[in-house]
CSV table of C-alpha atoms in Angstrom, one decimal:
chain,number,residue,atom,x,y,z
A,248,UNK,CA,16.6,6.0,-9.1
A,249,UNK,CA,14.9,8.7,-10.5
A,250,UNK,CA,11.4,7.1,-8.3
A,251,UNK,CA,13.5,6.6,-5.4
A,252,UNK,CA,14.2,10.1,-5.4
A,253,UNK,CA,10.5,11.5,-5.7
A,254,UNK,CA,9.3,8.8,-3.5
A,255,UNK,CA,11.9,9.8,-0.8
A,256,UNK,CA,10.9,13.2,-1.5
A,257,UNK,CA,7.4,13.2,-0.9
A,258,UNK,CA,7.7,11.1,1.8
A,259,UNK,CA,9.7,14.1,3.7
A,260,UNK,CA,7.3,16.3,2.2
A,261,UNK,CA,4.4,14.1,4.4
A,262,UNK,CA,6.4,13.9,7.7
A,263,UNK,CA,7.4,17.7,7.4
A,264,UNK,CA,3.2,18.5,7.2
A,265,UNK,CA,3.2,16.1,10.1
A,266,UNK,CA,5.0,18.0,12.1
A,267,UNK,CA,3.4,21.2,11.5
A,268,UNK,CA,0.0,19.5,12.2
A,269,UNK,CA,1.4,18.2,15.4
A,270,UNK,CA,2.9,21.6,16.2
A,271,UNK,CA,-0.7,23.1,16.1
A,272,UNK,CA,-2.2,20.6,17.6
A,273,UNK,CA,0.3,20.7,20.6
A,274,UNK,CA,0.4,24.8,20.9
A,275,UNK,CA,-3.7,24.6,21.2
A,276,UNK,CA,-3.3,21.7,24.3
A,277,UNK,CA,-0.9,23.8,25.6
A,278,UNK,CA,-3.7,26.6,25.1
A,279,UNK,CA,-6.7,24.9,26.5
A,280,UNK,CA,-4.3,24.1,29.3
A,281,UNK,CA,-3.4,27.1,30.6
A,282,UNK,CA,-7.0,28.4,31.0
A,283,UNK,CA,-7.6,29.9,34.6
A,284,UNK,CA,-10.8,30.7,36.9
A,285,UNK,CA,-10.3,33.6,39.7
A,286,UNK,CA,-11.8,32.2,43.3
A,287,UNK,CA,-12.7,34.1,46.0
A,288,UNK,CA,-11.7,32.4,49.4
A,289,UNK,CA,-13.5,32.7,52.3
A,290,UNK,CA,-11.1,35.4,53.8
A,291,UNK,CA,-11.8,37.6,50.6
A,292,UNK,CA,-9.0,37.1,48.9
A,293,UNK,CA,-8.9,36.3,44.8
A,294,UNK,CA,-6.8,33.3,43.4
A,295,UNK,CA,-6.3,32.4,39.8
A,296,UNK,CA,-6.6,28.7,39.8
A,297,UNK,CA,-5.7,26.5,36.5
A,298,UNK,CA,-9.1,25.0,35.0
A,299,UNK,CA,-7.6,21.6,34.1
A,300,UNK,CA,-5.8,19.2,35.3
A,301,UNK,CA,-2.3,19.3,33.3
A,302,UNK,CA,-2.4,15.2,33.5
A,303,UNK,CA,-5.5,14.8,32.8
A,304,UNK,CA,-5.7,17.7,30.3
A,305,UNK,CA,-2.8,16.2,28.2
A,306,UNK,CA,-3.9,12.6,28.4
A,307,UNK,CA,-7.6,13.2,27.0
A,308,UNK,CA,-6.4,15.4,24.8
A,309,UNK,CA,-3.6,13.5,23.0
A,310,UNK,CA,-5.5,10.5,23.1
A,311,UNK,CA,-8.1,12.1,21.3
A,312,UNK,CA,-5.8,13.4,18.8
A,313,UNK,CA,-3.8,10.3,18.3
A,314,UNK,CA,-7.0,8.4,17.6
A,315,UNK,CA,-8.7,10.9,15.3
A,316,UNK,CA,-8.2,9.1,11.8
A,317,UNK,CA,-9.6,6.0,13.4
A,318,UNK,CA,-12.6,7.8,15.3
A,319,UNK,CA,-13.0,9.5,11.4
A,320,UNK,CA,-12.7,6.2,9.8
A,321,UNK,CA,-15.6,4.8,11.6
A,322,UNK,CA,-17.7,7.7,11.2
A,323,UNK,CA,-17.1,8.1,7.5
A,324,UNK,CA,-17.8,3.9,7.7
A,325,UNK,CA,-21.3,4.2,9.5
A,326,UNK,CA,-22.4,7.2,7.0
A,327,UNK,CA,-21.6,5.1,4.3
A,328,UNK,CA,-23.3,2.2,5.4
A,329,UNK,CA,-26.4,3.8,6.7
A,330,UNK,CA,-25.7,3.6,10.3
A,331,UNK,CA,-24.7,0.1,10.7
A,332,UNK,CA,-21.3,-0.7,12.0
A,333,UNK,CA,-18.9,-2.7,9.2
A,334,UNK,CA,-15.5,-4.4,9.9
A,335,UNK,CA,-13.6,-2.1,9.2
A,336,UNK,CA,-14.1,0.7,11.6
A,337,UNK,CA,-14.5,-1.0,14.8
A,338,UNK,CA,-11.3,-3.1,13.9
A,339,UNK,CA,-9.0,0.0,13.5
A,340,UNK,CA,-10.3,1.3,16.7
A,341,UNK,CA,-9.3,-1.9,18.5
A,342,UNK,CA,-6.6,-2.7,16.6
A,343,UNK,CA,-5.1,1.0,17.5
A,344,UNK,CA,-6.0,0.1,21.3
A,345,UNK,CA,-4.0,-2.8,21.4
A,346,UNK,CA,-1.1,-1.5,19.8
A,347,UNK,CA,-1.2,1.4,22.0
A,348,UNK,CA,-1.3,-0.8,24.9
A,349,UNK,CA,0.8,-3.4,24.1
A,350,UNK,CA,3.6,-2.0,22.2
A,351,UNK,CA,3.9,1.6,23.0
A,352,UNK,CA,4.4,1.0,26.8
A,353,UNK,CA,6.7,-2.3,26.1
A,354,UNK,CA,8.6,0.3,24.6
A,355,UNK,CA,8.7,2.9,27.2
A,356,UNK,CA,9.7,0.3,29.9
A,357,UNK,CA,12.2,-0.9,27.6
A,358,UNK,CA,14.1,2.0,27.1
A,359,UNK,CA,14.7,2.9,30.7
A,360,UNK,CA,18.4,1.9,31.4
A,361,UNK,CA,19.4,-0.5,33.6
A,362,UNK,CA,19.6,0.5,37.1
A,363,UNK,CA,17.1,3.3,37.2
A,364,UNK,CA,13.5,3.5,38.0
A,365,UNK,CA,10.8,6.1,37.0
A,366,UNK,CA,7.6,6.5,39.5
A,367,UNK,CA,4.4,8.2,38.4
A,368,UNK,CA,3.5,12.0,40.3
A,369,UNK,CA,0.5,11.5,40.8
A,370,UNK,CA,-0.8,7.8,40.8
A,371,UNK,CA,-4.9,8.6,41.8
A,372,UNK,CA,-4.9,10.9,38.0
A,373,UNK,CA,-3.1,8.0,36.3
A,374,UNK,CA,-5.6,4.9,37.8
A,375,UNK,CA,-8.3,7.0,36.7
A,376,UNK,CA,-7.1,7.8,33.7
A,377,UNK,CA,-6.1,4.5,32.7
């Protein structure tokens, strides 16, 4: 029991330093997100206008984020094996991919209660972000 108890520990410990990471790491999208240009129209006038796409801004972004201990687990892989690709790197990519794919949105259609229907905003951001 007394095992349990440390292990069960610890393992709060790890998803509470989770949560900060993912804190941070959501505060700096929302930071690179929010970036804006000034435009002058034609007319004269000036307009603030956002930088990024908010879709498209989040997507790369979290997908690049989510997929970070893979991406580093490849790297680390090819430095270690003088810059020739093993098994196990490539794998975990793919492997992450098809989970992400497969499971993930089985999940999110799931979930969706009977009855209701979602639709997507803005379908030409999601086609070519997919």
């Amino acid at each position: 029991t007394g095992r349990a108890f440390i292990y069960f520990g610890m393992l709060l410990w790890c998803f509470l330093g989770v949560s900060i990471v993912a804190d941070i790491f959501m505060s700096a999208i929302e930071a690179v997100t929010s970036k804006r240009k000034e435009r002058t129209l034609s007319n004269g006038r000036t307009i603030a206008v956002k930088v990024w796409n908010d879709t498209v801004a989040n997507l790369s972004l979290m997908a690049l984020g989510s997929s970070a201990p893979e991406i580093l687990l490849s790297v680390i892989e090819l430095f270690s094996a003088e810059m020739y690709a093993g098994d196990l790197g490539p794998s975990t990519i793919v492997g992450s991919a098809a989970f992400n794919l497969l499971v993930i949105i089985a999940v999110c259609v799931y979930v969706i209660p009977d009855g209701e229907k979602r639709t997507i905003k803005q379908p030409v951001v999601f086609a070519i972000a997919a």
